[in-house]
PDB file of C-alpha atoms and ligand atoms in Angstrom:
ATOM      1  CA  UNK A   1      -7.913-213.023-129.890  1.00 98.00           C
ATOM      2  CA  UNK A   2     -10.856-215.370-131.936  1.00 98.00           C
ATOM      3  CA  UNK A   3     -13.915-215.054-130.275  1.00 98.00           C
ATOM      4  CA  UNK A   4     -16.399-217.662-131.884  1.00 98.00           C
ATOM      5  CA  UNK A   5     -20.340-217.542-132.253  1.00 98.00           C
ATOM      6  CA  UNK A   6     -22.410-221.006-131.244  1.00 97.00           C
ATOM      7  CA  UNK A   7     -22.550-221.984-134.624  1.00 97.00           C
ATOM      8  CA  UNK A   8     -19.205-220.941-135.759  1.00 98.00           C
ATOM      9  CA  UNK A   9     -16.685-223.399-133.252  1.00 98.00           C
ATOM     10  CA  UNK A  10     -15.222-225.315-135.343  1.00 98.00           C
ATOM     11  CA  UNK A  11     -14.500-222.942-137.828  1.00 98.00           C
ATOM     12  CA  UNK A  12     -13.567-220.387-135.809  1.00 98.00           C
ATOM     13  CA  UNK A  13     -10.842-223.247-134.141  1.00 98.00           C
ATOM     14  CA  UNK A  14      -9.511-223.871-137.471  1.00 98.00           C
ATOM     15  CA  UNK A  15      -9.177-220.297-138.067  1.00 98.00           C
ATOM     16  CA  UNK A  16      -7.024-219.957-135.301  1.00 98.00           C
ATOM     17  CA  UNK A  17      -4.666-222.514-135.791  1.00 98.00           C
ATOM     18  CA  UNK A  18      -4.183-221.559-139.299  1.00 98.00           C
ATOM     19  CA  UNK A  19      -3.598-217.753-137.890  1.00 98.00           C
ATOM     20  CA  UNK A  20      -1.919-218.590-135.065  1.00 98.00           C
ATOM     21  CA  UNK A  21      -4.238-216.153-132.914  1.00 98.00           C
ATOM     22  CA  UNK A  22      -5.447-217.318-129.965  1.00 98.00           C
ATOM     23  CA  UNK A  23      -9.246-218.457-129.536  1.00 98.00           C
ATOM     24  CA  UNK A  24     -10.865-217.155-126.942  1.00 98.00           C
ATOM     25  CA  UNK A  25     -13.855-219.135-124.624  1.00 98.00           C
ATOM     26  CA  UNK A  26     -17.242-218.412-124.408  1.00 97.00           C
ATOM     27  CA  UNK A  27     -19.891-219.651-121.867  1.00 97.00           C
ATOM     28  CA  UNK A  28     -23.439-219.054-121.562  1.00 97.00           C
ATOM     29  CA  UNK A  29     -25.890-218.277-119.216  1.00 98.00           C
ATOM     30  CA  UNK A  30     -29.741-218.899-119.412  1.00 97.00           C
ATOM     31  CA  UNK A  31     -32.466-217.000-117.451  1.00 98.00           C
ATOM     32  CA  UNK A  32     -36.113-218.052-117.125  1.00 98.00           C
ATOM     33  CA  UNK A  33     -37.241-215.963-119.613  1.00 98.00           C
ATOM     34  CA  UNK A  34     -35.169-217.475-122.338  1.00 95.00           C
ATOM     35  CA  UNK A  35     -33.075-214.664-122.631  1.00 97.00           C
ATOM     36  CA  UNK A  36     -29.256-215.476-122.659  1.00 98.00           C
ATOM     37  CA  UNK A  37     -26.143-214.128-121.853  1.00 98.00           C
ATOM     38  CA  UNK A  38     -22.341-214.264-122.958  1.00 98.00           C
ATOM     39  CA  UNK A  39     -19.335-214.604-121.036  1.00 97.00           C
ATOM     40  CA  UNK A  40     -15.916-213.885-122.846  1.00 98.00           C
ATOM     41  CA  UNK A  41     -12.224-214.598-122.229  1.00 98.00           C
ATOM     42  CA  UNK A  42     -11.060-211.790-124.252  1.00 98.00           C
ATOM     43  CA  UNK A  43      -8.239-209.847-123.650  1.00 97.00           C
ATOM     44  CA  UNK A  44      -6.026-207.839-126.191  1.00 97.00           C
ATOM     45  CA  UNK A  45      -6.951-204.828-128.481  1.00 98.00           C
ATOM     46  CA  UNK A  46      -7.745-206.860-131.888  1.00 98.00           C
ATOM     47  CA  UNK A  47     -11.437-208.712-131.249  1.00 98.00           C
ATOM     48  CA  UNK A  48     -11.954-211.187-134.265  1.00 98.00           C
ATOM     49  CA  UNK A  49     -15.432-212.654-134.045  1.00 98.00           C
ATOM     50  CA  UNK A  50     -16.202-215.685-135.961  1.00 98.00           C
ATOM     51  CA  UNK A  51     -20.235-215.706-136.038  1.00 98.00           C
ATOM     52  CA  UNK A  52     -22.333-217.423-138.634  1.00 98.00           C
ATOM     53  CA  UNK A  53     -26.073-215.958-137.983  1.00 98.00           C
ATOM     54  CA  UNK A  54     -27.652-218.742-139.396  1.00 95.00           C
ATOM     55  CA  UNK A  55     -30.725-217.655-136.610  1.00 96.00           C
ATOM     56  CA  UNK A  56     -32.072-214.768-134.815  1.00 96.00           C
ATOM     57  CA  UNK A  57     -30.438-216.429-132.106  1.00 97.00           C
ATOM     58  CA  UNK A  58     -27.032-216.644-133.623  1.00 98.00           C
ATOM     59  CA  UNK A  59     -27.411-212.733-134.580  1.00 98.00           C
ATOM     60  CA  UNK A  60     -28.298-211.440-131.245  1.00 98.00           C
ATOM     61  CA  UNK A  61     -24.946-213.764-129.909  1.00 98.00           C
ATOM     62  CA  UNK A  62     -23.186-211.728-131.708  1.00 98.00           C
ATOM     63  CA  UNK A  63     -24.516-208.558-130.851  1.00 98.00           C
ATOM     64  CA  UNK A  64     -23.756-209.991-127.716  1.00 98.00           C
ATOM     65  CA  UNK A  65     -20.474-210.527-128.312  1.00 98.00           C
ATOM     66  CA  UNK A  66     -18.935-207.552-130.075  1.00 98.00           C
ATOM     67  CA  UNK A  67     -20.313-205.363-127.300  1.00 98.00           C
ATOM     68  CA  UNK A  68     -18.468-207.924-124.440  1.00 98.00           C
ATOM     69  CA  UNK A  69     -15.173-207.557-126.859  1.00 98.00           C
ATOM     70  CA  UNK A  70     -15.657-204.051-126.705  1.00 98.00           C
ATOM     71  CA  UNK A  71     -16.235-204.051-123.290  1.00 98.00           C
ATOM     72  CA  UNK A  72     -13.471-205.690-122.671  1.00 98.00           C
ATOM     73  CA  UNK A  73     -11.080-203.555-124.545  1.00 97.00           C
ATOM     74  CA  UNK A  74     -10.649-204.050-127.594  1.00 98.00           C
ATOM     75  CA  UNK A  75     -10.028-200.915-130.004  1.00 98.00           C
ATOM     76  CA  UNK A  76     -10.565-203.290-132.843  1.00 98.00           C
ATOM     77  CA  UNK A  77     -13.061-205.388-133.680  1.00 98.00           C
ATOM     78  CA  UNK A  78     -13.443-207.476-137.037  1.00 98.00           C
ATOM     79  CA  UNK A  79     -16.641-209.544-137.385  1.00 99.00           C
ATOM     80  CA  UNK A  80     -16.368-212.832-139.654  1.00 99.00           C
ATOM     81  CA  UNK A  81     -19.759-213.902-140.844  1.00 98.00           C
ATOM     82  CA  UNK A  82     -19.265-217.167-142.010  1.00 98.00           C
ATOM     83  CA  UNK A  83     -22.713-217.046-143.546  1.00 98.00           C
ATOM     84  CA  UNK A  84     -25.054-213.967-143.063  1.00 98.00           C
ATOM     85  CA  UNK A  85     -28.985-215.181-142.139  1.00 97.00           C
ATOM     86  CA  UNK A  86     -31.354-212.879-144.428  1.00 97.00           C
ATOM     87  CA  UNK A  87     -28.805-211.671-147.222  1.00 97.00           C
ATOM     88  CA  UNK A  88     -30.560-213.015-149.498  1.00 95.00           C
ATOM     89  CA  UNK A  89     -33.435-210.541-148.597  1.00 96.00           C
ATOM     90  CA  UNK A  90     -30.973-208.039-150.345  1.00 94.00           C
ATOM     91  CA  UNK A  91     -33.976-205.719-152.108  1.00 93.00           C
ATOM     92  CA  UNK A  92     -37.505-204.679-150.798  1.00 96.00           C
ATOM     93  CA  UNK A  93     -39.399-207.272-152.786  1.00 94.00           C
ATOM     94  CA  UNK A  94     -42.911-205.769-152.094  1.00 95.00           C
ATOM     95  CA  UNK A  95     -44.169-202.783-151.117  1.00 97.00           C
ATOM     96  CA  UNK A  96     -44.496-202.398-147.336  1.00 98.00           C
ATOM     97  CA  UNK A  97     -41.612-205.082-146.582  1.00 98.00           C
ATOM     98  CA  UNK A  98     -38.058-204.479-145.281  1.00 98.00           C
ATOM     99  CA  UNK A  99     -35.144-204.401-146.909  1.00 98.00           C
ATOM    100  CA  UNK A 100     -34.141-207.334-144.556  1.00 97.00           C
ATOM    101  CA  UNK A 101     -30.107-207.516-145.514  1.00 98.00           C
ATOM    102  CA  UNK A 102     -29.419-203.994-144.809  1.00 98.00           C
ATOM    103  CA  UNK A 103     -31.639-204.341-141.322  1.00 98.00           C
ATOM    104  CA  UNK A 104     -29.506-206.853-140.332  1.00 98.00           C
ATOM    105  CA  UNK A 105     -26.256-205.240-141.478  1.00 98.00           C
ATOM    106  CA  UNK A 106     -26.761-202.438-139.760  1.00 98.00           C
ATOM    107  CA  UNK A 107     -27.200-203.844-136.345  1.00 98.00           C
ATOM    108  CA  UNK A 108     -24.272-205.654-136.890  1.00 98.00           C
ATOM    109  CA  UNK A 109     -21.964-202.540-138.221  1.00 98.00           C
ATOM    110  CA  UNK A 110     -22.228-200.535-135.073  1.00 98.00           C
ATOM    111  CA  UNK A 111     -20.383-203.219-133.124  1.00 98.00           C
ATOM    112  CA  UNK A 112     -17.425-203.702-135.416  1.00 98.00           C
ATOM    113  CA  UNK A 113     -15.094-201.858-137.238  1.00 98.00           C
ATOM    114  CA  UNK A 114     -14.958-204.388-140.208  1.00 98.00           C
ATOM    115  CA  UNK A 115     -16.907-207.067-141.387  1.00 98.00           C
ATOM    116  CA  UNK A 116     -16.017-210.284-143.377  1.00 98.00           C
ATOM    117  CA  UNK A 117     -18.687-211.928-145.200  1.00 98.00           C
ATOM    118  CA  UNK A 118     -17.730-215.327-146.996  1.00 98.00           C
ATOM    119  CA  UNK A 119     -19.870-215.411-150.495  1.00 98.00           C
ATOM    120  CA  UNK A 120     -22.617-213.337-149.424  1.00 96.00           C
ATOM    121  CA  UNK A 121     -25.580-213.951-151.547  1.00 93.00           C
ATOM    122  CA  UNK A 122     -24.742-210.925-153.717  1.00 94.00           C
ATOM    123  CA  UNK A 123     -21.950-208.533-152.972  1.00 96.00           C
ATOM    124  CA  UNK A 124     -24.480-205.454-152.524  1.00 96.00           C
ATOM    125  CA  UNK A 125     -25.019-206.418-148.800  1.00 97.00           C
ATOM    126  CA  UNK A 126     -21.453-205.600-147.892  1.00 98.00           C
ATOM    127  CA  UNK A 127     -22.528-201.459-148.719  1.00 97.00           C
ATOM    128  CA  UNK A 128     -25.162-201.855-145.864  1.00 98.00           C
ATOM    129  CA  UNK A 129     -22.804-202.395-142.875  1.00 98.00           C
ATOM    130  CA  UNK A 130     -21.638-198.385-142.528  1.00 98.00           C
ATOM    131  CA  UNK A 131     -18.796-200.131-141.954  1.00 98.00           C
ATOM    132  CA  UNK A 132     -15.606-201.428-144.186  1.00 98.00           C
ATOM    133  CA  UNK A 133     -16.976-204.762-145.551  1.00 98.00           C
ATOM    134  CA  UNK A 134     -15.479-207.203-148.124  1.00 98.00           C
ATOM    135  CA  UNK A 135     -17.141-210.352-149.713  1.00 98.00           C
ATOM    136  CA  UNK A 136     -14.651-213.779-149.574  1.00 98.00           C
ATOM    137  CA  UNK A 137     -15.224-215.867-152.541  1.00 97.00           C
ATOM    138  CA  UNK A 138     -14.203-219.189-150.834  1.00 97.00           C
ATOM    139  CA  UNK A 139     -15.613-221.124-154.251  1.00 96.00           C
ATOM    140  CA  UNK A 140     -12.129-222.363-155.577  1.00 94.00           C
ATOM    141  CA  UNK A 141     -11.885-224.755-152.527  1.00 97.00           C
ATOM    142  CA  UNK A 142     -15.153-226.192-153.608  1.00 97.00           C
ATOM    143  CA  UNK A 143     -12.853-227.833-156.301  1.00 97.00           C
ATOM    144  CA  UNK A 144     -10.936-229.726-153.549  1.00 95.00           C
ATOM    145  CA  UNK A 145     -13.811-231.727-152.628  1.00 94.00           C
ATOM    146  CA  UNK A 146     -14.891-233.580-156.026  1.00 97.00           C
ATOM    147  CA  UNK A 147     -13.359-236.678-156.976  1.00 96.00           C
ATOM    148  CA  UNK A 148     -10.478-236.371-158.873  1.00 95.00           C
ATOM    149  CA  UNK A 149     -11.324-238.825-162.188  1.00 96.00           C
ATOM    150  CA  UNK A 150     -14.586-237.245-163.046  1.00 97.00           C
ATOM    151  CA  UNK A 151     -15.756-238.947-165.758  1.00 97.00           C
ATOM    152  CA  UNK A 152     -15.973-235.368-168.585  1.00 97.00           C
ATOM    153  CA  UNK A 153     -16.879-233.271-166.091  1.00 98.00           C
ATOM    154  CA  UNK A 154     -19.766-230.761-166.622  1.00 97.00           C
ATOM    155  CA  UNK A 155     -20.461-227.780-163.778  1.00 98.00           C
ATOM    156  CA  UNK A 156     -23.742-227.101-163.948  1.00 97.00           C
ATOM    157  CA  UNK A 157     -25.468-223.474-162.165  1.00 96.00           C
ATOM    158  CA  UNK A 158     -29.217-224.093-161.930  1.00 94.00           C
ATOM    159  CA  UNK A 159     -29.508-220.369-162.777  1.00 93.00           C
ATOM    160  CA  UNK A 160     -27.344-217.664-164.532  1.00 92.00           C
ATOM    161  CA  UNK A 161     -26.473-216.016-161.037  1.00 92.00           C
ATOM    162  CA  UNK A 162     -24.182-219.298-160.331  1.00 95.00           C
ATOM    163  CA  UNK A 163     -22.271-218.990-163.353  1.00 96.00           C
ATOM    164  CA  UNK A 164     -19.295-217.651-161.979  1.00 96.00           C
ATOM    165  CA  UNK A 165     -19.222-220.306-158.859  1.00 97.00           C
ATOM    166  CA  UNK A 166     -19.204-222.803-161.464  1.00 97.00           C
ATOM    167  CA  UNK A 167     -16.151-221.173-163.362  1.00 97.00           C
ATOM    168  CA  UNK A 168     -14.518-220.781-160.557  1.00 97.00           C
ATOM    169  CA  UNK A 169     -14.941-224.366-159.310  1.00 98.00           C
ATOM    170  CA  UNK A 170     -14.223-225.683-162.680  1.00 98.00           C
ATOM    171  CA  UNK A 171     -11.119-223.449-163.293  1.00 98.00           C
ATOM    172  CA  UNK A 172      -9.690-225.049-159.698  1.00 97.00           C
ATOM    173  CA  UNK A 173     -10.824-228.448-160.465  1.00 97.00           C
ATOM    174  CA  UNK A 174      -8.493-228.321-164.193  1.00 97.00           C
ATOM    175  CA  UNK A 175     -10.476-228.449-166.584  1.00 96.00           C
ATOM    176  CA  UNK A 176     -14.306-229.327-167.554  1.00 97.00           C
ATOM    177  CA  UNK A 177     -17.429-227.679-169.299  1.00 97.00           C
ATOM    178  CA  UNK A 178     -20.061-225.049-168.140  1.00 96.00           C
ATOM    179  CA  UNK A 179     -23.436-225.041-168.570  1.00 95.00           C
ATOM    180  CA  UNK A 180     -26.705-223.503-166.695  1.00 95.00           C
ATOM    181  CA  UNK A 181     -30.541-224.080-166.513  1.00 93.00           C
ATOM    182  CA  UNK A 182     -33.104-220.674-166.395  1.00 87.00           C
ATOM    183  CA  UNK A 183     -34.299-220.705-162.766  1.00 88.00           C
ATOM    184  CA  UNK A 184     -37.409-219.193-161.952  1.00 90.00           C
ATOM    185  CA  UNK A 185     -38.872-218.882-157.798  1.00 88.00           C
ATOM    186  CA  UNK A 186     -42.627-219.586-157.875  1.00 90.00           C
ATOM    187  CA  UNK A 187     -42.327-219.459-153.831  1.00 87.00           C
ATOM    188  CA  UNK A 188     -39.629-220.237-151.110  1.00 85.00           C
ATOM    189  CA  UNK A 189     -40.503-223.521-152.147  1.00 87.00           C
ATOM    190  CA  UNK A 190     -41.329-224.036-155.562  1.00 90.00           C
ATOM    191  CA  UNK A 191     -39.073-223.479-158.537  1.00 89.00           C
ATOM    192  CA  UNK A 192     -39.095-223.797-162.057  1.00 88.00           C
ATOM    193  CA  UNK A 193     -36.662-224.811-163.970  1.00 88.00           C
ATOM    194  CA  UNK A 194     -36.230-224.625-167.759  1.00 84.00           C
ATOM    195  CA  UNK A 195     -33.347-226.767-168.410  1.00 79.00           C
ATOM    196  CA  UNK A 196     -31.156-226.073-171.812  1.00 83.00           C
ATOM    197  CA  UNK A 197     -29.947-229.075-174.498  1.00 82.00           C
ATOM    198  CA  UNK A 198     -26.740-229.954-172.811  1.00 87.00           C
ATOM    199  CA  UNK A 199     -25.957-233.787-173.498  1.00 92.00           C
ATOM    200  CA  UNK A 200     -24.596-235.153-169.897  1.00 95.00           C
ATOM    201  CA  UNK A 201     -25.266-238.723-171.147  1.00 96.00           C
ATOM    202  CA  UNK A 202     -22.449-240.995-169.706  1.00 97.00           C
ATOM    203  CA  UNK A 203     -21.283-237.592-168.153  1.00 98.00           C
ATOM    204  CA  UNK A 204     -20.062-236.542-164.428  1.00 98.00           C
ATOM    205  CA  UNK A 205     -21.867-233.550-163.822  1.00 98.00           C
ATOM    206  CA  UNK A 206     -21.370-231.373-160.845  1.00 98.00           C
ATOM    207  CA  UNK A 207     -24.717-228.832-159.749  1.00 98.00           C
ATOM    208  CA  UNK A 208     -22.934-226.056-158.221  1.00 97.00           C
ATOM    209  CA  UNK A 209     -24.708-223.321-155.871  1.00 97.00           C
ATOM    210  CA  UNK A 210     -23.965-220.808-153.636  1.00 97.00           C
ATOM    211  CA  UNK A 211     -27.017-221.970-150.899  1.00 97.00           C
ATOM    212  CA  UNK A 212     -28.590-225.040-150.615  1.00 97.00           C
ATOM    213  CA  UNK A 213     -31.440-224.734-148.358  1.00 97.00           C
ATOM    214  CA  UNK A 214     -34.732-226.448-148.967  1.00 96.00           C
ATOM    215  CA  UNK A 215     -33.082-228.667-151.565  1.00 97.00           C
ATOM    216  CA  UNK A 216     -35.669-227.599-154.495  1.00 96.00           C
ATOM    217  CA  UNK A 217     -33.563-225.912-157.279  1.00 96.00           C
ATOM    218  CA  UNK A 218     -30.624-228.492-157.042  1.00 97.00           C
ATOM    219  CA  UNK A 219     -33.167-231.509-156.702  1.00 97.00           C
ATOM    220  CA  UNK A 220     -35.308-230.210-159.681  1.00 95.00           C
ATOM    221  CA  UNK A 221     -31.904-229.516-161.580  1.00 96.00           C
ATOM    222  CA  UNK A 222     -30.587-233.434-160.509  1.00 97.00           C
ATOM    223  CA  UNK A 223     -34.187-234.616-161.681  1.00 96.00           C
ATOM    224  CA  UNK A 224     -33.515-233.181-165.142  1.00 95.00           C
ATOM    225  CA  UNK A 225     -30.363-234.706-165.197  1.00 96.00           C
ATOM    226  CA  UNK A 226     -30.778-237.889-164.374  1.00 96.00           C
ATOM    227  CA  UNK A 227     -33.557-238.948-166.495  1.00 95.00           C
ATOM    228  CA  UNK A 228     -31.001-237.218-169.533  1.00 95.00           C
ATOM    229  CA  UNK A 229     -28.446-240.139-168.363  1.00 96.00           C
ATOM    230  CA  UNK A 230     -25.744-237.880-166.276  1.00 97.00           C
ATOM    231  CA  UNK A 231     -23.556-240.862-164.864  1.00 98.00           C
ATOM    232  CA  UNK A 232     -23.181-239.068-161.798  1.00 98.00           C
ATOM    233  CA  UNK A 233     -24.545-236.159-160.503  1.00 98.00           C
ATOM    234  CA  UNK A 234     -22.338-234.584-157.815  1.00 98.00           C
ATOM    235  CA  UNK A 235     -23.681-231.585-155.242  1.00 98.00           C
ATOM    236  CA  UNK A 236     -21.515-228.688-153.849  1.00 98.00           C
ATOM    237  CA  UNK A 237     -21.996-225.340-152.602  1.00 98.00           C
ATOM    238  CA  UNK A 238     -20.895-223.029-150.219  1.00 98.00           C
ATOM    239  CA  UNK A 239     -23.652-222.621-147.554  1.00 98.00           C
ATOM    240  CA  UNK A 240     -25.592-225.835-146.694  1.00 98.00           C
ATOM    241  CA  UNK A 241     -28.604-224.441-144.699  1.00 98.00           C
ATOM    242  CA  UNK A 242     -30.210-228.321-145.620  1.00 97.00           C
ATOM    243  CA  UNK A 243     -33.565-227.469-143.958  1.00 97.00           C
ATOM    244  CA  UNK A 244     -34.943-230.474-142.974  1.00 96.00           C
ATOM    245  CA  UNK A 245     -36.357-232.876-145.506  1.00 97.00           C
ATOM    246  CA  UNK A 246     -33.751-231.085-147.979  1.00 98.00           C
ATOM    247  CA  UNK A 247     -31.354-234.292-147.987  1.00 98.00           C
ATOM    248  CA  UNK A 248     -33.899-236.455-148.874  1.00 98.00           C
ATOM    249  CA  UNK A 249     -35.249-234.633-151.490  1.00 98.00           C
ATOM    250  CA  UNK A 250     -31.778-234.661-152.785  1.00 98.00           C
ATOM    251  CA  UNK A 251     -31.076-238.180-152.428  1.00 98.00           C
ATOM    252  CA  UNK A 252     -34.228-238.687-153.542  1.00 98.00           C
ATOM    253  CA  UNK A 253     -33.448-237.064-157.350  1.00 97.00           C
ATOM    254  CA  UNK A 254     -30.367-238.967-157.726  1.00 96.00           C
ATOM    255  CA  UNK A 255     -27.560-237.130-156.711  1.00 98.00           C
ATOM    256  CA  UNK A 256     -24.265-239.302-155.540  1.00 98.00           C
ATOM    257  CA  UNK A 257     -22.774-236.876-152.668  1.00 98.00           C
ATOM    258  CA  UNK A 258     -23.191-233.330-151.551  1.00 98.00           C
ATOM    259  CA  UNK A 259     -19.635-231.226-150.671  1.00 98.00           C
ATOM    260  CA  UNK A 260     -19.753-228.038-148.613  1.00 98.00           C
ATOM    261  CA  UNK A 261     -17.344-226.112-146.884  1.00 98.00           C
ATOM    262  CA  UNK A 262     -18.202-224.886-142.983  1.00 98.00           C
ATOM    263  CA  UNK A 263     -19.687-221.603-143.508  1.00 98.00           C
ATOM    264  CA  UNK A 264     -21.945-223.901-141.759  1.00 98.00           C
ATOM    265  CA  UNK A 265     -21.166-227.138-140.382  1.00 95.00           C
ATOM    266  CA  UNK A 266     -22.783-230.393-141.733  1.00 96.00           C
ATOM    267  CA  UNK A 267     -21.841-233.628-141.740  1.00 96.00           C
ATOM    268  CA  UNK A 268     -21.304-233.078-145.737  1.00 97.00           C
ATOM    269  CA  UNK A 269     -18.850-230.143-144.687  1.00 97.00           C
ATOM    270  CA  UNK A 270     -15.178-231.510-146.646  1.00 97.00           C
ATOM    271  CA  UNK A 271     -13.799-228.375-146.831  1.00 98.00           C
ATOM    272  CA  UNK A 272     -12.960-225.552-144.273  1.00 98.00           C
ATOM    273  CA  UNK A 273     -12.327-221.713-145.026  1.00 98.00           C
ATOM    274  CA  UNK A 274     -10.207-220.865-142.532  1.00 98.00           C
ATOM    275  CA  UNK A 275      -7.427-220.748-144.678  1.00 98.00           C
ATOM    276  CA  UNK A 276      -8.546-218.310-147.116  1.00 98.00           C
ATOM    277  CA  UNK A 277      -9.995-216.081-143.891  1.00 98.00           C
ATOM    278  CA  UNK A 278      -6.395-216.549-142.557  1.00 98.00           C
ATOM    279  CA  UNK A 279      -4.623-215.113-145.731  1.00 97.00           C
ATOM    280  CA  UNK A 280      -6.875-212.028-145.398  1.00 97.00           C
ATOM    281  CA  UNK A 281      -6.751-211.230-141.612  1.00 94.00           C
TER     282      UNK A 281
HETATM  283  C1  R5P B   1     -30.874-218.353-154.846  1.00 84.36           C
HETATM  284  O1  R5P B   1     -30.805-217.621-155.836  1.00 84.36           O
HETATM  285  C2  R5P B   1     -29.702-219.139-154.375  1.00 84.36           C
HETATM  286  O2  R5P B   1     -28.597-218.960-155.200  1.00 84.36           O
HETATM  287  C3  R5P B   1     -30.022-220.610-154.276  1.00 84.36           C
HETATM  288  O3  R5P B   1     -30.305-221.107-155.570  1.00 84.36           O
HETATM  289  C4  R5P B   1     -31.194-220.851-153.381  1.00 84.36           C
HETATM  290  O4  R5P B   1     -30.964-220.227-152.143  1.00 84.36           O
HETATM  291  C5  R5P B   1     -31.442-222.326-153.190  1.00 84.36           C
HETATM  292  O5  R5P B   1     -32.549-222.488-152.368  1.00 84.36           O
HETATM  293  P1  R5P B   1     -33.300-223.866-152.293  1.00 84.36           P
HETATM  294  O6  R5P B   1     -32.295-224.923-151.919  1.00 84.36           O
HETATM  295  O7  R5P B   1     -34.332-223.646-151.234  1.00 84.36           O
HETATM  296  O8  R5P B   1     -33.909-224.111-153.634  1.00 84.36           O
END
């Protein structure tokens, strides 16, 4: 049985009609304290919990709810994260700080016997679990979002560490160049970015990324673009976090649309995983 996280429904609904395994309900129950909770369906021995933990409120729901699967009998459990909340804290970035990803990952491991993570920032996280974990590279639907008569198409990673998303995306799509920008963080929001010579004048380009979430490397990338003459400038990625203000931002630089899939859902989500998460279950 699918057993879905708050943030994680519609996905997780998807999931099971492309799997044909039954979803499971959840219901929740608030005390005066603001603690919460869960109340599961589940029966069987296979638990599959479909949980993004795009809060410390979505993480401790499904805490929540691999022990209740557990509870409830399961000799099985495999945990989908959708997206994981602090993998990108996958290194101790200053002395005295936590090594966030593996934190979390561990706390999740020692309810479940596997764990699916869907493009996790970088696939190092998926050693922290203690657990049998695998990364899903759900990019190549990415390519089933753009328009199909992209006008000489040109996938563009706002840093080297999205090269490979953009191949990927490209190689789907049929055909188009690849090209990056150097990317450096100043802060969590402030970026640099030292853009190369690439001609997109009278060009489609398409900014690919892995997360959007305050909107400042893809905007500053867009930026760049636009005043080069990129006819238009198309946004997709896999996770859109979109804090708010991000769209704007976005809008604001000139981009035409933004495509995600629903790792998380948004009203930009086009695209759902549950195929690919199907295939592998
Ligand atoms: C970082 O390396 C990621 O790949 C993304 O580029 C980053 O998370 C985007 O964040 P933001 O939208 O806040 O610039």
């Amino acid at each position: 049985m699918i057993i879905s996280g708050s943030a994680s429904t519609s996905l997780a609904a998807s999931l099971s009609s492309h799997s044909k395994i039954p979803l499971g309900k959840t219901t929740h129950q608030f005390f005066p304290d603001g603690e919460f909770i869960i109340q599961t369906n589940f029966q069987g021995d296979h638990g599959i919990i479909v949980a993004a933990t795009r809060s410390a409120s979505d993480h401790l729901e499904l805490l929540q709810l691999q022990d209740a699967v557990r509870e409830a009998g399961a000799t099985n459990i495999t945990t989908i994260l959708p997206y994981m909340g602090y993998a990108r804290q996958d290194t101790v970035f200053e002395s005295g700080q936590p090594l966030s990803a593996r934190a979390m990952a561990r706390s999740i491991g020692t309810g479940t016997d596997k764990v699916i993570i869907v493009n996790p920032h970088k696939n190092i996280v998926c050693d922290y679990f203690g657990v049998p974990a695998i990364a899903l590279d759900a990019s190549s639907i990415l390519a089933q979002t753009l328009p199909f008569d992209l006008e000489n198409p040109l996938f563009l990673a706002p840093d080297s560490g999205a090269i490979s998303l953009a191949e990927s995306i490209r190689d789907s799509y049929g055909g188009g160049d690849i090209d990056y920008f150097e990317k450096k963080r100043i802060s969590s929001t402030e970026v640099h970015i030292s853009p190369n010579t690439v001609d997109v004048t009278g060009r489609d380009v398409i900014c690919v990324d892995d997360i959007i979430s305050t909107g400042t490397t893809t905007s500053k990338s867009a930026s760049i673009l636009r005043d080069r003459g990129a006819k238009k400038i198309f946004v997709t990625c896999i996770h859109a976090i979109l804090v708010a203000g991000a769209r704007k931002m976005l809008f604001d630089s000139g981009i035409d649309a933004i495509y995600t899939t629903d790792t998380i859902a948004t009203p930009e989500t086009k695209v759902s995983v549950a195929p690919l998460l199907a295939k592998i279950l």
